[in-house]
mmCIF file of N, CA, C and O in Angstrom:
data_model
loop_
_atom_site.group_PDB
_atom_site.id
_atom_site.type_symbol
_atom_site.label_atom_id
_atom_site.label_comp_id
_atom_site.label_asym_id
_atom_site.label_seq_id
_atom_site.Cartn_x
_atom_site.Cartn_y
_atom_site.Cartn_z
ATOM 1 N N MET A 1 93.808 86.207 88.733
ATOM 2 C CA MET A 1 92.514 86.852 88.555
ATOM 3 C C MET A 1 91.433 85.868 88.994
ATOM 4 O O MET A 1 91.396 84.742 88.537
ATOM 5 N N GLU A 2 90.576 86.313 89.874
ATOM 6 C CA GLU A 2 89.490 85.457 90.351
ATOM 7 C C GLU A 2 88.169 86.200 90.193
ATOM 8 O O GLU A 2 87.690 86.865 91.111
ATOM 9 N N VAL A 3 87.596 86.110 89.004
ATOM 10 C CA VAL A 3 86.342 86.782 88.703
ATOM 11 C C VAL A 3 85.224 86.259 89.591
ATOM 12 O O VAL A 3 84.333 86.991 89.997
ATOM 13 N N GLY A 4 85.280 84.978 89.934
ATOM 14 C CA GLY A 4 84.240 84.372 90.760
ATOM 15 C C GLY A 4 84.016 85.093 92.071
ATOM 16 O O GLY A 4 82.881 85.242 92.524
ATOM 17 N N TRP A 5 85.082 85.570 92.697
ATOM 18 C CA TRP A 5 84.929 86.294 93.968
ATOM 19 C C TRP A 5 84.148 87.576 93.754
ATOM 20 O O TRP A 5 83.301 87.946 94.568
ATOM 21 N N TYR A 6 84.427 88.271 92.667
ATOM 22 C CA TYR A 6 83.702 89.516 92.385
ATOM 23 C C TYR A 6 82.216 89.239 92.166
ATOM 24 O O TYR A 6 81.367 89.993 92.617
ATOM 25 N N LEU A 7 81.903 88.153 91.485
ATOM 26 C CA LEU A 7 80.500 87.849 91.215
ATOM 27 C C LEU A 7 79.790 87.322 92.459
ATOM 28 O O LEU A 7 78.617 87.622 92.677
ATOM 29 N N ARG A 8 80.466 86.544 93.271
ATOM 30 C CA ARG A 8 79.858 86.015 94.492
ATOM 31 C C ARG A 8 79.491 87.114 95.481
ATOM 32 O O ARG A 8 78.464 87.056 96.128
ATOM 33 N N PHE A 9 80.379 88.087 95.624
ATOM 34 C CA PHE A 9 80.211 89.086 96.678
ATOM 35 C C PHE A 9 79.873 90.480 96.155
ATOM 36 O O PHE A 9 79.920 91.451 96.902
ATOM 37 N N ALA A 10 79.496 90.574 94.891
ATOM 38 C CA ALA A 10 79.182 91.881 94.292
ATOM 39 C C ALA A 10 77.968 92.500 94.969
ATOM 40 O O ALA A 10 76.962 91.842 95.204
ATOM 41 N N LYS A 11 78.089 93.770 95.270
ATOM 42 C CA LYS A 11 76.951 94.524 95.812
ATOM 43 C C LYS A 11 76.425 95.465 94.735
ATOM 44 O O LYS A 11 76.054 96.602 95.002
ATOM 45 N N THR A 12 76.438 94.961 93.539
ATOM 46 C CA THR A 12 75.931 95.667 92.372
ATOM 47 C C THR A 12 75.413 94.622 91.391
ATOM 48 O O THR A 12 75.668 93.435 91.556
ATOM 49 N N ASP A 13 74.683 95.064 90.417
ATOM 50 C CA ASP A 13 74.130 94.137 89.426
ATOM 51 C C ASP A 13 74.939 94.117 88.133
ATOM 52 O O ASP A 13 74.579 93.428 87.192
ATOM 53 N N ARG A 14 76.037 94.877 88.106
ATOM 54 C CA ARG A 14 76.867 94.934 86.902
ATOM 55 C C ARG A 14 78.331 95.049 87.312
ATOM 56 O O ARG A 14 78.692 95.888 88.125
ATOM 57 N N VAL A 15 79.151 94.199 86.738
ATOM 58 C CA VAL A 15 80.589 94.217 86.991
ATOM 59 C C VAL A 15 81.289 94.297 85.639
ATOM 60 O O VAL A 15 80.957 93.546 84.725
ATOM 61 N N GLU A 16 82.234 95.211 85.520
ATOM 62 C CA GLU A 16 83.021 95.345 84.297
ATOM 63 C C GLU A 16 84.472 95.047 84.614
ATOM 64 O O GLU A 16 84.978 95.457 85.661
ATOM 65 N N ALA A 17 85.130 94.343 83.721
ATOM 66 C CA ALA A 17 86.550 94.028 83.889
ATOM 67 C C ALA A 17 87.241 94.134 82.541
ATOM 68 O O ALA A 17 86.751 93.607 81.543
ATOM 69 N N LEU A 18 88.374 94.804 82.533
ATOM 70 C CA LEU A 18 89.203 94.875 81.341
ATOM 71 C C LEU A 18 90.328 93.873 81.550
ATOM 72 O O LEU A 18 91.159 94.044 82.432
ATOM 73 N N VAL A 19 90.307 92.799 80.780
ATOM 74 C CA VAL A 19 91.276 91.718 80.984
ATOM 75 C C VAL A 19 92.139 91.534 79.737
ATOM 76 O O VAL A 19 91.746 91.908 78.632
ATOM 77 N N SER A 20 93.299 90.946 79.939
ATOM 78 C CA SER A 20 94.179 90.670 78.807
ATOM 79 C C SER A 20 93.565 89.569 77.946
ATOM 80 O O SER A 20 92.680 88.827 78.391
ATOM 81 N N LEU A 21 94.037 89.467 76.745
ATOM 82 C CA LEU A 21 93.546 88.416 75.853
ATOM 83 C C LEU A 21 93.795 87.036 76.441
ATOM 84 O O LEU A 21 92.987 86.121 76.265
ATOM 85 N N LYS A 22 94.894 86.865 77.162
ATOM 86 C CA LYS A 22 95.192 85.578 77.795
ATOM 87 C C LYS A 22 94.237 85.268 78.942
ATOM 88 O O LYS A 22 94.015 84.112 79.268
ATOM 89 N N GLY A 23 93.656 86.301 79.569
ATOM 90 C CA GLY A 23 92.742 86.096 80.688
ATOM 91 C C GLY A 23 91.302 85.870 80.280
ATOM 92 O O GLY A 23 90.486 85.423 81.083
ATOM 93 N N GLU A 24 90.975 86.158 79.022
ATOM 94 C CA GLU A 24 89.592 86.010 78.568
ATOM 95 C C GLU A 24 89.037 84.597 78.739
ATOM 96 O O GLU A 24 87.896 84.445 79.197
ATOM 97 N N PRO A 25 89.792 83.537 78.415
ATOM 98 C CA PRO A 25 89.223 82.193 78.600
ATOM 99 C C PRO A 25 88.802 81.902 80.043
ATOM 100 O O PRO A 25 87.807 81.217 80.270
ATOM 101 N N GLN A 26 89.517 82.445 81.004
ATOM 102 C CA GLN A 26 89.135 82.235 82.403
ATOM 103 C C GLN A 26 87.787 82.890 82.698
ATOM 104 O O GLN A 26 86.937 82.309 83.363
ATOM 105 N N VAL A 27 87.585 84.090 82.168
ATOM 106 C CA VAL A 27 86.296 84.772 82.369
ATOM 107 C C VAL A 27 85.208 84.030 81.599
ATOM 108 O O VAL A 27 84.088 83.864 82.100
ATOM 109 N N GLN A 28 85.505 83.556 80.400
ATOM 110 C CA GLN A 28 84.535 82.779 79.628
ATOM 111 C C GLN A 28 84.074 81.549 80.417
ATOM 112 O O GLN A 28 82.894 81.198 80.400
ATOM 113 N N HIS A 29 84.997 80.914 81.102
ATOM 114 C CA HIS A 29 84.671 79.737 81.904
ATOM 115 C C HIS A 29 83.669 80.068 83.011
ATOM 116 O O HIS A 29 82.809 79.242 83.348
ATOM 117 N N GLU A 30 83.746 81.258 83.566
ATOM 118 C CA GLU A 30 82.851 81.647 84.666
ATOM 119 C C GLU A 30 81.385 81.677 84.230
ATOM 120 O O GLU A 30 80.490 81.597 85.064
ATOM 121 N N GLN A 31 81.125 81.768 82.924
ATOM 122 C CA GLN A 31 79.738 81.726 82.440
ATOM 123 C C GLN A 31 79.053 80.428 82.847
ATOM 124 O O GLN A 31 77.850 80.410 83.120
ATOM 125 N N HIS A 32 79.814 79.354 82.915
ATOM 126 C CA HIS A 32 79.258 78.044 83.268
ATOM 127 C C HIS A 32 79.087 77.907 84.780
ATOM 128 O O HIS A 32 78.233 77.154 85.240
ATOM 129 N N VAL A 33 79.884 78.633 85.518
ATOM 130 C CA VAL A 33 79.843 78.558 86.981
ATOM 131 C C VAL A 33 78.747 79.473 87.538
ATOM 132 O O VAL A 33 78.141 79.167 88.562
ATOM 133 N N PHE A 34 78.481 80.590 86.858
ATOM 134 C CA PHE A 34 77.516 81.590 87.322
ATOM 135 C C PHE A 34 76.427 81.810 86.274
ATOM 136 O O PHE A 34 76.399 82.834 85.595
ATOM 137 N N PRO A 35 75.492 80.873 86.137
ATOM 138 C CA PRO A 35 74.452 81.017 85.118
ATOM 139 C C PRO A 35 73.455 82.141 85.408
ATOM 140 O O PRO A 35 72.690 82.515 84.525
ATOM 141 N N ASP A 36 73.479 82.691 86.624
ATOM 142 C CA ASP A 36 72.570 83.788 86.956
ATOM 143 C C ASP A 36 73.127 85.151 86.523
ATOM 144 O O ASP A 36 72.515 86.185 86.773
ATOM 145 N N TRP A 37 74.277 85.136 85.863
ATOM 146 C CA TRP A 37 74.882 86.346 85.322
ATOM 147 C C TRP A 37 74.964 86.225 83.800
ATOM 148 O O TRP A 37 75.272 85.165 83.274
ATOM 149 N N ALA A 38 74.693 87.324 83.093
ATOM 150 C CA ALA A 38 74.873 87.389 81.639
ATOM 151 C C ALA A 38 76.247 87.992 81.359
ATOM 152 O O ALA A 38 76.644 88.955 82.007
ATOM 153 N N PHE A 39 76.962 87.418 80.417
ATOM 154 C CA PHE A 39 78.316 87.855 80.086
ATOM 155 C C PHE A 39 78.343 88.435 78.680
ATOM 156 O O PHE A 39 77.768 87.856 77.759
ATOM 157 N N ALA A 40 79.041 89.557 78.519
ATOM 158 C CA ALA A 40 79.252 90.162 77.199
ATOM 159 C C ALA A 40 80.738 90.491 77.075
ATOM 160 O O ALA A 40 81.363 90.908 78.056
ATOM 161 N N PHE A 41 81.282 90.280 75.898
ATOM 162 C CA PHE A 41 82.707 90.489 75.662
ATOM 163 C C PHE A 41 82.896 91.411 74.469
ATOM 164 O O PHE A 41 82.262 91.229 73.436
ATOM 165 N N GLU A 42 83.767 92.402 74.640
ATOM 166 C CA GLU A 42 84.039 93.364 73.573
ATOM 167 C C GLU A 42 85.551 93.493 73.408
ATOM 168 O O GLU A 42 86.247 93.848 74.362
ATOM 169 N N ASN A 43 86.029 93.225 72.218
ATOM 170 C CA ASN A 43 87.459 93.308 71.941
ATOM 171 C C ASN A 43 87.910 94.760 71.997
ATOM 172 O O ASN A 43 87.294 95.628 71.382
ATOM 173 N N ARG A 44 88.987 95.006 72.732
ATOM 174 C CA ARG A 44 89.563 96.352 72.858
ATOM 175 C C ARG A 44 91.046 96.314 72.492
ATOM 176 O O ARG A 44 91.894 96.752 73.252
ATOM 177 N N GLY A 45 91.353 95.766 71.355
ATOM 178 C CA GLY A 45 92.748 95.684 70.914
ATOM 179 C C GLY A 45 93.472 94.562 71.629
ATOM 180 O O GLY A 45 93.197 93.401 71.384
ATOM 181 N N ASP A 46 94.387 94.913 72.531
ATOM 182 C CA ASP A 46 95.144 93.884 73.246
ATOM 183 C C ASP A 46 94.479 93.478 74.560
ATOM 184 O O ASP A 46 95.058 92.768 75.367
ATOM 185 N N HIS A 47 93.243 93.941 74.794
ATOM 186 C CA HIS A 47 92.455 93.573 75.972
ATOM 187 C C HIS A 47 91.023 93.256 75.549
ATOM 188 O O HIS A 47 90.630 93.511 74.421
ATOM 189 N N VAL A 48 90.254 92.733 76.488
ATOM 190 C CA VAL A 48 88.838 92.446 76.262
ATOM 191 C C VAL A 48 88.053 93.055 77.412
ATOM 192 O O VAL A 48 88.407 92.878 78.583
ATOM 193 N N LEU A 49 87.008 93.812 77.076
ATOM 194 C CA LEU A 49 86.116 94.345 78.097
ATOM 195 C C LEU A 49 85.055 93.289 78.368
ATOM 196 O O LEU A 49 84.321 92.889 77.457
ATOM 197 N N CYS A 50 84.989 92.816 79.605
ATOM 198 C CA CYS A 50 83.999 91.816 80.010
ATOM 199 C C CYS A 50 82.961 92.514 80.875
ATOM 200 O O CYS A 50 83.307 93.122 81.886
ATOM 201 N N VAL A 51 81.715 92.443 80.462
ATOM 202 C CA VAL A 51 80.623 93.052 81.219
ATOM 203 C C VAL A 51 79.723 91.924 81.698
ATOM 204 O O VAL A 51 79.204 91.146 80.897
ATOM 205 N N MET A 52 79.583 91.836 83.021
ATOM 206 C CA MET A 52 78.775 90.790 83.626
ATOM 207 C C MET A 52 77.594 91.449 84.332
ATOM 208 O O MET A 52 77.789 92.329 85.163
ATOM 209 N N THR A 53 76.386 91.027 83.970
ATOM 210 C CA THR A 53 75.168 91.646 84.479
ATOM 211 C C THR A 53 74.257 90.566 85.052
ATOM 212 O O THR A 53 74.049 89.530 84.412
ATOM 213 N N ARG A 54 73.721 90.824 86.236
ATOM 214 C CA ARG A 54 72.788 89.857 86.835
ATOM 215 C C ARG A 54 71.549 89.728 85.952
ATOM 216 O O ARG A 54 71.011 90.716 85.474
ATOM 217 N N ASN A 55 71.072 88.507 85.781
ATOM 218 C CA ASN A 55 69.845 88.288 85.012
ATOM 219 C C ASN A 55 68.635 88.835 85.757
ATOM 220 O O ASN A 55 67.704 89.346 85.138
ATOM 221 N N LYS A 56 68.646 88.720 87.078
ATOM 222 C CA LYS A 56 67.571 89.266 87.912
ATOM 223 C C LYS A 56 68.201 90.283 88.860
ATOM 224 O O LYS A 56 68.872 89.903 89.826
ATOM 225 N N PRO A 57 67.990 91.582 88.608
ATOM 226 C CA PRO A 57 68.622 92.604 89.437
ATOM 227 C C PRO A 57 68.284 92.442 90.917
ATOM 228 O O PRO A 57 67.163 92.095 91.280
ATOM 229 N N VAL A 58 69.280 92.688 91.743
ATOM 230 C CA VAL A 58 69.112 92.627 93.191
ATOM 231 C C VAL A 58 69.256 94.022 93.789
ATOM 232 O O VAL A 58 68.496 94.403 94.662
ATOM 233 N N TYR A 59 70.224 94.785 93.301
ATOM 234 C CA TYR A 59 70.551 96.073 93.898
ATOM 235 C C TYR A 59 70.048 97.265 93.108
ATOM 236 O O TYR A 59 69.755 98.298 93.674
ATOM 237 N N ASP A 60 69.969 97.167 91.814
ATOM 238 C CA ASP A 60 69.633 98.322 90.986
ATOM 239 C C ASP A 60 68.156 98.346 90.604
ATOM 240 O O ASP A 60 67.786 98.784 89.518
ATOM 241 N N LYS A 61 67.309 97.887 91.523
ATOM 242 C CA LYS A 61 65.872 97.890 91.267
ATOM 243 C C LYS A 61 65.303 99.285 91.533
ATOM 244 O O LYS A 61 65.787 99.993 92.412
ATOM 245 N N PRO A 62 64.252 99.672 90.821
ATOM 246 C CA PRO A 62 63.575 100.933 91.158
ATOM 247 C C PRO A 62 62.944 100.807 92.544
ATOM 248 O O PRO A 62 62.517 99.723 92.945
ATOM 249 N N GLU A 63 62.907 101.894 93.245
ATOM 250 C CA GLU A 63 62.292 101.896 94.579
ATOM 251 C C GLU A 63 60.798 101.604 94.452
ATOM 252 O O GLU A 63 60.154 101.956 93.450
ATOM 253 N N GLU A 64 60.204 101.008 95.486
ATOM 254 C CA GLU A 64 58.771 100.685 95.450
ATOM 255 C C GLU A 64 57.925 101.932 95.265
ATOM 256 O O GLU A 64 56.937 101.912 94.565
ATOM 257 N N SER A 65 58.322 103.032 95.897
ATOM 258 C CA SER A 65 57.538 104.256 95.784
ATOM 259 C C SER A 65 57.537 104.774 94.342
ATOM 260 O O SER A 65 56.549 105.326 93.878
ATOM 261 N N GLU A 66 58.649 104.582 93.621
ATOM 262 C CA GLU A 66 58.723 104.989 92.227
ATOM 263 C C GLU A 66 57.813 104.127 91.373
ATOM 264 O O GLU A 66 57.170 104.601 90.453
ATOM 265 N N GLU A 67 57.752 102.820 91.683
ATOM 266 C CA GLU A 67 56.903 101.909 90.918
ATOM 267 C C GLU A 67 55.439 102.259 91.106
ATOM 268 O O GLU A 67 54.652 102.214 90.168
ATOM 269 N N LYS A 68 55.034 102.612 92.329
ATOM 270 C CA LYS A 68 53.633 102.949 92.601
ATOM 271 C C LYS A 68 53.239 104.258 91.940
ATOM 272 O O LYS A 68 52.098 104.426 91.557
ATOM 273 N N ALA A 69 54.185 105.190 91.814
ATOM 274 C CA ALA A 69 53.886 106.485 91.209
ATOM 275 C C ALA A 69 53.569 106.353 89.731
ATOM 276 O O ALA A 69 52.844 107.145 89.169
ATOM 277 N N GLU A 70 54.107 105.344 89.095
ATOM 278 C CA GLU A 70 53.880 105.160 87.662
ATOM 279 C C GLU A 70 52.584 104.509 87.455
ATOM 280 O O GLU A 70 51.629 104.546 87.124
#
């Protein structure tokens, strides 16, 4: 499992991964490598849901025309 590749080349501002309990420490380690992403972990029994969200959105921004309309 190489979470770093998903975060480096993501064309979205949110990545979700359901990983085994044994894989969670590897994802936890990525928090130190990618400080521009926020990490959240939710226990799902024998797995952990890892949600990684960019601190500063790149792709999921409102369109400029929508911002001006408000």
